[in-house]
XYZ file of C-alpha atoms in Angstrom:
639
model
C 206.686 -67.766 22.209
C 203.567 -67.095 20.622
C 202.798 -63.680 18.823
C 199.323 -63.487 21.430
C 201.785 -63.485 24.302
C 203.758 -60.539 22.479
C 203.469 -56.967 24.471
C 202.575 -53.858 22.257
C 206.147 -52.556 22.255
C 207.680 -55.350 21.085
C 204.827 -55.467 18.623
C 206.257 -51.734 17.675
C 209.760 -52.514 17.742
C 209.190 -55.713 15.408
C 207.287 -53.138 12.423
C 209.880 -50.601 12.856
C 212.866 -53.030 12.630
C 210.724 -54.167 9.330
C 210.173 -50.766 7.514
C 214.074 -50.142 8.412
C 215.300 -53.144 6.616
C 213.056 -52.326 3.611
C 214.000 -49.106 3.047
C 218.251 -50.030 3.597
C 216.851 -53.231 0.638
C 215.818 -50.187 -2.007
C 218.382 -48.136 -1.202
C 220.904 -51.113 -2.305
C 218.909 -51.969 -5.390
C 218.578 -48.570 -6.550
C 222.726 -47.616 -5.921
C 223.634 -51.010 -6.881
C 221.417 -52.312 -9.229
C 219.493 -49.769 -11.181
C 221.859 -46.513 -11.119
C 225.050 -48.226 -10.367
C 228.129 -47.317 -8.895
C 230.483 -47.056 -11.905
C 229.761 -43.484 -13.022
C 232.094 -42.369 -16.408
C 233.259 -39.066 -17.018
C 232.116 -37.987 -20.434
C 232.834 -34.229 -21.659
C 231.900 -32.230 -19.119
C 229.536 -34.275 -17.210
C 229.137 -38.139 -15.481
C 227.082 -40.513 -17.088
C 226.423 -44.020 -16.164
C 227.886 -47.047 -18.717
C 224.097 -47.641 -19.487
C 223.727 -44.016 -21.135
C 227.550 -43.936 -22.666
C 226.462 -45.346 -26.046
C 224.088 -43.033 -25.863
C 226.148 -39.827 -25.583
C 228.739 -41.151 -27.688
C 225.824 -41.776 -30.990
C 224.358 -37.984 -30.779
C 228.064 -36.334 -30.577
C 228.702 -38.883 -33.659
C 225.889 -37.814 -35.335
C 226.161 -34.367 -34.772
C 229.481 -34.024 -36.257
C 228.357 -36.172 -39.083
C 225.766 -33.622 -40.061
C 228.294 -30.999 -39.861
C 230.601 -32.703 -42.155
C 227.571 -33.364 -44.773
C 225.973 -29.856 -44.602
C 228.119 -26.956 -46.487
C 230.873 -24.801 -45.279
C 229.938 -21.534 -43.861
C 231.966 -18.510 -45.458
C 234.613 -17.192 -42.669
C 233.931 -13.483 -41.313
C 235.224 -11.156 -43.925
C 238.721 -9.093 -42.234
C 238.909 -5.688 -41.419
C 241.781 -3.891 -40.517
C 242.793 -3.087 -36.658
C 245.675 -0.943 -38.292
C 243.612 2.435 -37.297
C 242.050 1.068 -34.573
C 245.474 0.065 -33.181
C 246.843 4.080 -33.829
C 244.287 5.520 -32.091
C 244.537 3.666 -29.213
C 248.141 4.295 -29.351
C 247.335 8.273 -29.675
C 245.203 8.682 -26.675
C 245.352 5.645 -23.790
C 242.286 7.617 -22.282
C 240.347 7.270 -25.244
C 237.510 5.759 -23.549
C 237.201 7.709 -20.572
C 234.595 10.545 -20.087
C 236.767 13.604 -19.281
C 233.974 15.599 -18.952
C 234.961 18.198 -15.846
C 233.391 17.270 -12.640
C 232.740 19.981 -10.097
C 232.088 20.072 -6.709
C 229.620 17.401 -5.387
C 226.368 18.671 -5.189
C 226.219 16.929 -1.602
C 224.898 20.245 -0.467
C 221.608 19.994 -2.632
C 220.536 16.767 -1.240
C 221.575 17.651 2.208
C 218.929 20.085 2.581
C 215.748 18.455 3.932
C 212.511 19.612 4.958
C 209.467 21.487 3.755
C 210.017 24.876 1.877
C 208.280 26.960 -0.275
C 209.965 29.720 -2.531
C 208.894 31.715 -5.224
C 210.250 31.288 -9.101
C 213.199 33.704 -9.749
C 212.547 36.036 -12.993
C 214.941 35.145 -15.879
C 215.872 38.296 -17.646
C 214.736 38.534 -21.778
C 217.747 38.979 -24.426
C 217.758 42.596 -25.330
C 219.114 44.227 -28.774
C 219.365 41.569 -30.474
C 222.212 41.706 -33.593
C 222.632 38.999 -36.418
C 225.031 38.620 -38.839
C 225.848 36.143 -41.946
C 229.515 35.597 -42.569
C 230.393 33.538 -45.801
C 234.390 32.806 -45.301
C 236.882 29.927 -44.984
C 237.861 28.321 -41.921
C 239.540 25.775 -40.029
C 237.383 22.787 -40.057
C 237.866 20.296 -37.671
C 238.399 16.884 -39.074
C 237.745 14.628 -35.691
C 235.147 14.781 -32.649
C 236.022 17.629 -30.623
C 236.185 17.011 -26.561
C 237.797 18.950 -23.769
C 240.844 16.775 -23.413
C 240.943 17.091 -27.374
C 240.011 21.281 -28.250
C 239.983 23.053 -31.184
C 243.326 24.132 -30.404
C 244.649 20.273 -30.444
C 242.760 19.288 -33.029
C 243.722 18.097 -37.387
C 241.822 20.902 -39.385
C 241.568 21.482 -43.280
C 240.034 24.790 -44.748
C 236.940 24.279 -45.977
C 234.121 26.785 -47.412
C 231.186 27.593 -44.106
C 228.803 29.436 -44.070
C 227.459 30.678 -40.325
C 225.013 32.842 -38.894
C 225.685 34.449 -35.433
C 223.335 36.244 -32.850
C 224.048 38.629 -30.347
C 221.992 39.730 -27.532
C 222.705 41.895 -23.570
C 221.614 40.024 -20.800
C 221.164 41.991 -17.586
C 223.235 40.061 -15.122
C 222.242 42.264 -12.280
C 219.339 41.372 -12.130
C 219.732 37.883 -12.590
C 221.643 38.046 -9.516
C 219.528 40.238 -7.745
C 216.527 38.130 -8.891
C 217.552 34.871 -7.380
C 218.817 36.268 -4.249
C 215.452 38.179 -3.776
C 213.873 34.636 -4.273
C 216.193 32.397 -2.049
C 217.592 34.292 0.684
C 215.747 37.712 0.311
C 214.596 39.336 3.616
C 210.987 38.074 2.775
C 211.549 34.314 3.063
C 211.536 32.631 6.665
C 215.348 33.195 8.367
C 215.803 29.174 7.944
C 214.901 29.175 4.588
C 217.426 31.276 3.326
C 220.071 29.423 1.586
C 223.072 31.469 -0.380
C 223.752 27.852 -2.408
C 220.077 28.388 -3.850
C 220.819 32.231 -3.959
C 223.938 31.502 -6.510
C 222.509 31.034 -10.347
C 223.963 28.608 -12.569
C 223.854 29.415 -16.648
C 222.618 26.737 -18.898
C 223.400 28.323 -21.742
C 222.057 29.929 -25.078
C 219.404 28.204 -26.725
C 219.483 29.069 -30.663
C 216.144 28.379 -33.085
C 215.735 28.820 -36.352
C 212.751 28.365 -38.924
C 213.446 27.284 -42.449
C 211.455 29.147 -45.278
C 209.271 26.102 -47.579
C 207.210 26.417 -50.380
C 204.429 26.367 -47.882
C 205.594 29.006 -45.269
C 207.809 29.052 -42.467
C 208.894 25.793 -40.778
C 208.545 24.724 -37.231
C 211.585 26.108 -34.885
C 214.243 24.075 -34.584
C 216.708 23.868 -32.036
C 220.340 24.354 -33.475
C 222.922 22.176 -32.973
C 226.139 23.719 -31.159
C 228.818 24.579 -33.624
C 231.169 21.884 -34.194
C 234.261 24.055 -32.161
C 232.962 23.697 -29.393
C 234.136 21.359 -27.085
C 232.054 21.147 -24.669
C 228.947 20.773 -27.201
C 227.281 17.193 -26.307
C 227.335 18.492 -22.432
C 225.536 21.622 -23.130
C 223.200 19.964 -25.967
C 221.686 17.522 -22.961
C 220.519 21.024 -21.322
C 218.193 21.608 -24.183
C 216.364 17.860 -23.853
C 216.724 17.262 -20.130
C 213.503 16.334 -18.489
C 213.981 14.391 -15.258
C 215.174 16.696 -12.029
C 217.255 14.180 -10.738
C 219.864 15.448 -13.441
C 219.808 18.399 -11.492
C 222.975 16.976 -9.553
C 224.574 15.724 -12.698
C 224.483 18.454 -14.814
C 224.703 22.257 -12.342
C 228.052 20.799 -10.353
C 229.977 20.397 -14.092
C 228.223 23.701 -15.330
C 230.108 25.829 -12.409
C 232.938 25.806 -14.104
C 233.903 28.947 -15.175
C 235.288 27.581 -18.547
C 231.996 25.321 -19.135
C 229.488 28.152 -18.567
C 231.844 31.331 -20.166
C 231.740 28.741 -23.467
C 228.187 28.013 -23.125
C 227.269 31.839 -22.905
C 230.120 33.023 -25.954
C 231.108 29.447 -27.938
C 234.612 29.772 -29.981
C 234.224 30.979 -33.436
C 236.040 29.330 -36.256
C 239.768 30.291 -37.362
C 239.531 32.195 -40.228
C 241.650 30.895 -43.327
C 241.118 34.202 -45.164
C 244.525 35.887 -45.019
C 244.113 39.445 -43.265
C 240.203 38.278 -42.526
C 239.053 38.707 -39.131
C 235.370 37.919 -37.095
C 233.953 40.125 -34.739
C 230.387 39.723 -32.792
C 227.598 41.149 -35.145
C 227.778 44.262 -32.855
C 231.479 44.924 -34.250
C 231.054 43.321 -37.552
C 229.398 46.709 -39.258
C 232.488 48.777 -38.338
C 234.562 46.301 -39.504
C 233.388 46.157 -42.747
C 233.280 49.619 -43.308
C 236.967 49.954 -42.258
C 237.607 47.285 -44.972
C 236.152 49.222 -47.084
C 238.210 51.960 -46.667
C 240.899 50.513 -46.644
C 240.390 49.060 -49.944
C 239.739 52.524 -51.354
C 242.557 54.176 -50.438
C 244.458 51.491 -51.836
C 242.520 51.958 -54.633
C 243.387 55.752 -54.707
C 247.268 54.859 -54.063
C 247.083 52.487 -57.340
C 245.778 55.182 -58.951
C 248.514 57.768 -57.888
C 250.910 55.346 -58.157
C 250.080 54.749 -62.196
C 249.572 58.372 -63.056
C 253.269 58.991 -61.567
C 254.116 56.172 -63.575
C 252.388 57.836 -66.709
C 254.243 61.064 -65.613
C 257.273 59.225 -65.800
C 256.991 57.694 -68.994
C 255.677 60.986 -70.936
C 258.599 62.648 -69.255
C 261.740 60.207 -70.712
C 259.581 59.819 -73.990
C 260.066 63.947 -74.394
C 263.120 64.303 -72.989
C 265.083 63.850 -76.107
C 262.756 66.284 -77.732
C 264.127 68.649 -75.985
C 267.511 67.976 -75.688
C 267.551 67.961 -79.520
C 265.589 71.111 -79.909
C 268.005 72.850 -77.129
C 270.783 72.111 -79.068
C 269.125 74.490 -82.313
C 267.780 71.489 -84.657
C 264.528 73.522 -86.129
C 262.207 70.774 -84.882
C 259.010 70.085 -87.314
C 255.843 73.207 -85.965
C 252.499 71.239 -86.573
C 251.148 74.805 -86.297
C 253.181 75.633 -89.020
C 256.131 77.424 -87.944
C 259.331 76.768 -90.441
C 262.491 74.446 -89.487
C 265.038 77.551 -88.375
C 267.624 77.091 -85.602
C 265.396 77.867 -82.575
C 264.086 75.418 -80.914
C 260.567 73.961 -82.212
C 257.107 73.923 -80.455
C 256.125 70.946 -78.421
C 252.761 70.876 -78.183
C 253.078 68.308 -74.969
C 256.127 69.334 -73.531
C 254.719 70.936 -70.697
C 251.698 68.706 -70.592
C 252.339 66.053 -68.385
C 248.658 65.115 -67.718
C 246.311 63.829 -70.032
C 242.402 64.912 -69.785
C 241.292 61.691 -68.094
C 244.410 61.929 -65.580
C 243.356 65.331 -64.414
C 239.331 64.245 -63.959
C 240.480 61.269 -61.748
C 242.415 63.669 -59.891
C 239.895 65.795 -59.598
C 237.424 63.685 -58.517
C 239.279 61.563 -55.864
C 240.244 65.516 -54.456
C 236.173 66.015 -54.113
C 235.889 62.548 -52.566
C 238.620 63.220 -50.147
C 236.833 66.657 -49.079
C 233.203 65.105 -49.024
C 234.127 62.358 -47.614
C 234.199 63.259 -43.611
C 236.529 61.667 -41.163
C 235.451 59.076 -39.329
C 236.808 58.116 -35.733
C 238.697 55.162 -36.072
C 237.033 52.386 -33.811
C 240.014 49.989 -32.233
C 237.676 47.165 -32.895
C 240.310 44.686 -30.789
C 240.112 46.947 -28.150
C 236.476 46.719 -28.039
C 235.917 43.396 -28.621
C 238.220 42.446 -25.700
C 235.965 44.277 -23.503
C 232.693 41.931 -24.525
C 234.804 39.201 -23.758
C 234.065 37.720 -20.119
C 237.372 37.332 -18.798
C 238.893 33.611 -18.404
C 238.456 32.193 -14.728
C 236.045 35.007 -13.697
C 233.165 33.630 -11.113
C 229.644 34.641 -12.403
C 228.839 36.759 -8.804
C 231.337 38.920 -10.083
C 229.866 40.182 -13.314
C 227.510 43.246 -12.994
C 225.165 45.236 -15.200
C 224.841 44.022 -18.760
C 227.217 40.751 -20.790
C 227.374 40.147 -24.470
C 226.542 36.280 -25.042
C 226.216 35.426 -28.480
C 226.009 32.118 -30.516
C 226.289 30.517 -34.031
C 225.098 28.022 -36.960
C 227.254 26.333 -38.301
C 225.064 24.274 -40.147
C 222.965 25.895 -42.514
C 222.857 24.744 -45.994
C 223.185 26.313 -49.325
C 220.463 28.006 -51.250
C 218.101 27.799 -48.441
C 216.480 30.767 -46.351
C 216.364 31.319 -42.445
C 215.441 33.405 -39.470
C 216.274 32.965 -35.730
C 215.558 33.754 -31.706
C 217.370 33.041 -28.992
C 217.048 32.519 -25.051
C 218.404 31.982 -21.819
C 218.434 29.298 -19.975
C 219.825 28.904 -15.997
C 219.470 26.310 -13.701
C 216.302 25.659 -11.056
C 218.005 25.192 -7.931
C 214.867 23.209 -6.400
C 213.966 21.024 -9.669
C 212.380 17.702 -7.967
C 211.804 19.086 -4.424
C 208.285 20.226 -4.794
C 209.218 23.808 -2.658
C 208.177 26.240 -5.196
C 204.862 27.765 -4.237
C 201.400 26.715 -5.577
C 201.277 29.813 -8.208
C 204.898 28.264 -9.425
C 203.917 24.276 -9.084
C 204.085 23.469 -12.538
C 207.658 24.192 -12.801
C 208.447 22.163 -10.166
C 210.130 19.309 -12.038
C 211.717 21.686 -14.762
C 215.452 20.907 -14.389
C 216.155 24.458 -16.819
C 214.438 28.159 -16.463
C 214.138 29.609 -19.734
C 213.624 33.097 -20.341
C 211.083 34.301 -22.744
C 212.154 34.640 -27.012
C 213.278 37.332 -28.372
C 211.887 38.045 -31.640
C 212.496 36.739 -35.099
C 215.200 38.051 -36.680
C 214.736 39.195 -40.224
C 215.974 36.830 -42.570
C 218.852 35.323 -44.395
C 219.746 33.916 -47.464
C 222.542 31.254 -47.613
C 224.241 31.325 -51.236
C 224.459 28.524 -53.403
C 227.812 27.400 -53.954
C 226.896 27.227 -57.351
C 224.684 29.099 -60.211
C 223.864 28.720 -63.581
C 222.892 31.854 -65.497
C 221.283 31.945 -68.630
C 222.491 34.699 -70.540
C 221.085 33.824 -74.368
C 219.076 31.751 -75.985
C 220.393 30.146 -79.728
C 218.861 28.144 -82.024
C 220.480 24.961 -81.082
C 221.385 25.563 -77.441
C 221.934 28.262 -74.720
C 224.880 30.234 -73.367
C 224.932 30.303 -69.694
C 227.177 31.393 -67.521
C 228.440 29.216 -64.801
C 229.669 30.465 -60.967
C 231.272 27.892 -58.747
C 232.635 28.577 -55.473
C 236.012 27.049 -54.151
C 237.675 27.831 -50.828
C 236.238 31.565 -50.622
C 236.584 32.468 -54.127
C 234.129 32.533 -57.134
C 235.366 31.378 -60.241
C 232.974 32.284 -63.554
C 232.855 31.165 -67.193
C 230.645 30.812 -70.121
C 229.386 27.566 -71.617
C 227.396 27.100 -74.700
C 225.588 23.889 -74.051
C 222.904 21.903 -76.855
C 220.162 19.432 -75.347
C 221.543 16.671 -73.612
C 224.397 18.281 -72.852
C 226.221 18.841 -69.374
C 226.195 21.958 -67.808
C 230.288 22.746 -66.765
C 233.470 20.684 -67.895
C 236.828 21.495 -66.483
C 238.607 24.489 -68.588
C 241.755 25.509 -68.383
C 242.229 29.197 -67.502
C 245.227 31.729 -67.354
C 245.845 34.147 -64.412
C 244.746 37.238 -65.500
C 248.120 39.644 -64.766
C 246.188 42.959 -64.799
C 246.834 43.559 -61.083
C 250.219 43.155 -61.128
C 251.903 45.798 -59.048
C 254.085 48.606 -60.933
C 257.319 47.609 -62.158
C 256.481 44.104 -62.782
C 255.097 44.196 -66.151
C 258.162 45.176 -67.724
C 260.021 42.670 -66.307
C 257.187 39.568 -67.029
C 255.981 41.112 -70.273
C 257.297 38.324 -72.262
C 256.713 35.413 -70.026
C 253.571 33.013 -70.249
C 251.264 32.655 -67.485
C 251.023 29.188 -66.711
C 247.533 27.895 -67.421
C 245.397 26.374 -64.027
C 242.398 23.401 -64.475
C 239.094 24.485 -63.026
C 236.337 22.051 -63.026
C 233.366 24.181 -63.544
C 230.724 20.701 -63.217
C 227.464 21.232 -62.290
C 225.990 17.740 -62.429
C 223.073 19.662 -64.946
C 221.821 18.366 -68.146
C 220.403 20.541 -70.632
C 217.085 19.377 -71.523
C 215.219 21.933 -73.827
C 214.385 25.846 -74.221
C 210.597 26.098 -73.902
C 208.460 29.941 -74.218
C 207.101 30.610 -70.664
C 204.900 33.593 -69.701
C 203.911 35.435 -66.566
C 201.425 38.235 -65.596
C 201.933 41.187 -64.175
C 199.448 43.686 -62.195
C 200.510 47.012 -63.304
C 197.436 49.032 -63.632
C 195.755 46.551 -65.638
C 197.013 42.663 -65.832
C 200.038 42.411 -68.621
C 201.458 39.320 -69.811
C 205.050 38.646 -70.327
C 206.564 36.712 -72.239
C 210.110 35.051 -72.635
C 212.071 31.857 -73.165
C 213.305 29.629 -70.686
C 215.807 27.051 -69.900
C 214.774 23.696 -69.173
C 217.874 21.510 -66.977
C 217.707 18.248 -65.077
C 220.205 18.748 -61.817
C 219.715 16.588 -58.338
C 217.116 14.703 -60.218
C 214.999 17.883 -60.098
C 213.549 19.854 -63.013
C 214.662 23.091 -63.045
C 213.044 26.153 -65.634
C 215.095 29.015 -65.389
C 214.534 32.424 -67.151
C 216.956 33.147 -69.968
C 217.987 37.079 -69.928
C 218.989 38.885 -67.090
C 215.902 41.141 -67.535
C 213.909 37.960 -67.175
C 215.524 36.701 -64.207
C 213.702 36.734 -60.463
C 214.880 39.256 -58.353
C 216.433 37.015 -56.124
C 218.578 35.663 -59.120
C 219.852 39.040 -59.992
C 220.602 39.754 -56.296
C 222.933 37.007 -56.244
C 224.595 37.655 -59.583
C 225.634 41.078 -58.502
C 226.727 39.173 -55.350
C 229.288 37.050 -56.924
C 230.307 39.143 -60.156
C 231.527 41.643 -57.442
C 233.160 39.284 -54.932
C 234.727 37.651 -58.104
C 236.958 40.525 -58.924
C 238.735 40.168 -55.678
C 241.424 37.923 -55.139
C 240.964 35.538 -52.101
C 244.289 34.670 -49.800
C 243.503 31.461 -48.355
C 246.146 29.449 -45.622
C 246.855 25.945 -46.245
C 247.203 25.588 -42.428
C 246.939 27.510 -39.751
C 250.569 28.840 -39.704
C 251.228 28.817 -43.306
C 249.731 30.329 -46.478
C 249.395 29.725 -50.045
C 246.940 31.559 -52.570
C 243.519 30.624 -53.994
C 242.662 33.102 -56.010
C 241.882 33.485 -59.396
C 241.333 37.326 -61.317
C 238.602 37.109 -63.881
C 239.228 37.567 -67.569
C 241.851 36.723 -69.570
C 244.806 38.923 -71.351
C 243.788 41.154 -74.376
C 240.122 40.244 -74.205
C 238.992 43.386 -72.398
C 237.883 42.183 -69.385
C 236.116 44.679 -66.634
C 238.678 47.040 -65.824
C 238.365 48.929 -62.220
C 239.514 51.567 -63.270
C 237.508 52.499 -66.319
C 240.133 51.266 -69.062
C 238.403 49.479 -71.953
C 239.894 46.278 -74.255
C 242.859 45.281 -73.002
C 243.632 48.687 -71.134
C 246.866 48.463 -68.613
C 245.792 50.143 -65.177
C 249.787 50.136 -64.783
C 249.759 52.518 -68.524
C 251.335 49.273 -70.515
C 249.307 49.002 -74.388
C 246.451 46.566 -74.914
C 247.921 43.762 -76.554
């Protein structure tokens, strides 16, 4: 048949037929021919046997450059041992056990457009600040609410913090924010009680730091390192974005979150027979200290003149028994030896002149001095306290809240304010009126500052004095401060000298109580290291000079002491009369708490003593009572 006699479909048919039987041809070269059916399994993937020599020459040469290039030092060990422990100690280590209230479903449940006022946020009044220098319990781990101070390994340690007080006017907090959010002035279905019920967000505490150039910006303090619950509160005082809102209010209904947030723990004292009290308190309870250390003053007192008593009487005693019995005793007014008895000038003198003007004068003290009511300061401070598991809408009229810093540091100078801070309901829901707009998205409502406070010095926990210049070197004295008490000596130091060494001192057994002396007299009090280094290297004694205005400009002049300490130069008056007044200040300071012995607990059940007296035996130290070198104040001779 010839291909003109062909119809078009077989014409189709024949091209199709064609293109098929290509197609099936490439597909068999290119599976059988080209990529081949034999696929090997090398590693983790299939290569053909053309590319095996291929994979096989860059693994060979990649572990040939390995072996030629130098060995690369192992990861150095550390030890799991603590790691392991602590893991052991708490299983829920790693959870956050952060108390989670109520959801706040009830926040996002409301819906619609609403438009409310801003509630007023009452200002701190009487605002009270104290600085307490003590020893306390320091914590020695991260404190959390599954782990409290309560729970937690503590040493005693040497703090220094500064508390404020302030009333807050709960009422009207209360009345405020239910005036605002479901007062008889806003629409009947805007009224919501869950708006009308104000959440605290705590106690914000600033302080300025006193330069060379001024005052410092305020700085927000840091919540005390007791408090457990102090890295949720701290986000209150950086929060921006309102959609914490529901994070942070649900966990801040707690009663035990927000009572700690408005009065934080205070440390345990270490200080045997040492108690705190809010500043309010604190002034009464130093003044019944004081008291009570002079009448035991007065009792010492009493108690060694009855002791002197005592003695004169069995010293005499014999006297008389001798001159009862007819034995013409010797007249030093010159009456003769007969058989009456003699003339004792101090038989019926008991009392020396200097007994009977102490006695005198603690009579006129006793009938100046008026009498005080006694203040039960435990009573009182139990009624600042808000009471554990009380609900905030059942406070009225005016709380305490206070607060404290923990943190300051040594030598430096600093003055506070305070605030209050409670939550905005409607942060992020744009329903605060236009006057209020801009505090739409502000998660916090912070009541205004109160004012500075004046200010306060933080001690150094160590001095050096100059007392007098030499020729080749000063004397100084040094004052060092360990676990509450302040320890003092003198050092005479040449240039390029250190400042301090360790000495060895003796108890000074002046204090002993009556009875003991006689009974110790002979024994040797056992001698206790004190390292008195300052890290301060003499340098030089150089003549400085100031003016004065004092009617007309006068010039002083004086020498001063030159010393390298922190790798800063310090030139430091030498003479008390020379010193700042600031210098002086804190001499008296310490020269007076040094004379007190310091009772400090090892832990917080058990005890052990610290202190040190000042002075040493027979070289007439300061007596208390007025006795010069090496006087008794228990009526034993200077030795």
């Amino acid at each position: 048949m010839s291909r003109s006699k062909e119809s078009p479909i077989e014409r189709i048919v024949h091209w199709i037929v064609l293109g098929v039987s290509v197609l099936f041809s490439l597909a068999v070269l290119l599976y059988f021919v080209i990529m081949g059916p034999n696929a090997v399994k090398y590693g983790s993937q299939e290569v053909s046997p053309a590319n095996v020599d291929r994979e096989i020459l860059e693994d060979t040469q990649a572990i040939k450059n390995k072996l030629e290039s130098s060995p690369e030092p192992k990861p150095q060990y550390s030890a799991k041992l603590d790691d392991f422990k602590s893991m052991m100690d708490s299983s829920l280590g790693g959870l956050d056990l952060q108390p989670i209230g109520v959801p706040a479903a009830e926040l996002d449940a409301i819906q619609g457009d609403r438009e409310y006022g801003l509630p007023d946020i009452p200002q701190l009044a009487n605002l009270a600040a104290q600085k307490v220098r003590t020893v306390g319990f320091m914590p020695l781990s991260k404190l959390e609410p599954a782990n409290d101070y309560s729970q937690a390994e503590v040493e005693p340690r040497d703090i220094d913090v500064v508390t404020l007080q302030a009333e807050f006017d709960i009422s009207e907090l209360l009345a405020s924010f239910k005036r605002t959010f479901a007062g008889r002035g806003i629409k009947a279905e805007w009224r919501d009680q869950t708006l009308a019920s104000p959440v605290f967000a705590g106690i914000e505490m600033q302080r300025q730091v006193l330069t060379a150039s001024g005052w410092s910006e305020w700085q927000t303090v840091e919540r005390p390192k007791v408090d457990k619950y102090a890295e949720l509160i701290q986000q209150v005082y950086d929060v921006e974005a309102a959609n914490k809102l529901n994070v942070l209010m649900p966990q801040f209904r707690t009663s035990d979150v927000w009572r700690n947030a408005l009065q934080p723990q205070m440390y345990d004292i270490a200080v045997v027979d040492q108690k705190w009290y809010p500043p309010s308190l604190y002034d009464e309870y130093e003044k019944q200290l004081e008291m009570q250390r002079r009448e035991e003053l007065r009792e010492l007192r009493e108690s060694r003149r009855e002791e002197s008593e005592e003695r004169e009487d069995r010293r005499r005693r014999p006297q008389r028994d001798t001159q009862d019995l007819g034995g013409g005793g010797f007249d030093p007014f010159g009456g003769g030896g007969g058989g009456g008895a003699g003339f004792n000038p101090g038989m019926n003198q008991p009392d020396t002149n200097r007994d009977r003007r102490t006695r005198r004068r603690d009579e006129r003290q006793e009938e100046q001095t008026p009498q005080r009511p006694q203040v039960d300061l435990e009573e009182e401070y139990q009624k600042l306290l808000i009471e554990e598991g009380q609900q905030l809408e059942e406070l009225s009229g005016v709380i305490n809240v206070w607060t404290h810093d923990d943190s300051v540091s040594p030598g430096q100078t600093y003055r506070y304010r305070m605030r209050c801070g409670v939550f905005n309901p409607v942060a992020g829901k744009e329903w605060l009126s236009e006057q209020y707009s801009e505090y739409n998205d502000d998660v916090v409502l912070w009541s205004d500052f109160t004012e500075p406070t004046k200010s306060f010095d933080i001690l150094k926990n160590q001095y050096i004095f100059p007392s007098d210049g030499k020729t080749n070197g000063v004397l100084c004295k040094v004052a060092k401060l360990e676990l509450g008490q302040w320890h003092l000596h003198d050092f005479f130091v040449k240039p390029g000298e250190s400042v301090g060494r360790l000495v060895e001192e003796k108890k000074d057994d002046r204090r002993r109580r009556p009875g003991q002396r006689d009974q110790q007299e002979e024994e040797e009090t056992e001698p206790e290291e004190f390292d008195y280094a300052t890290g301060a290297v003499y340098v030089d004694t150089v003549d400085t000079s100031t003016w004065s205005l004092l009617g007309n400009f006068v010039e002083k002049q004086y020498e001063s002491m030159v010393y390298i300490q922190d790798q800063q130069v310090n030139v430091v008056p030498i003479r008390n009369r020379n010193w700042s007044s600031s210098m002086t200040k804190a001499y008296k300071t310490i020269t007076a708490k040094a004379e007190r012995d310091i009772t400090v607990k090892e832990s917080r059940s058990g005890g052990f003593n610290r202190g040190m007296q000042r002075g040493g035996e027979g070289q007439g130290g300061f007596d208390p009572f007025g006795g010069g070198a090496g006087f008794d104040p228990f009526g034993g001779a200077g030795r």
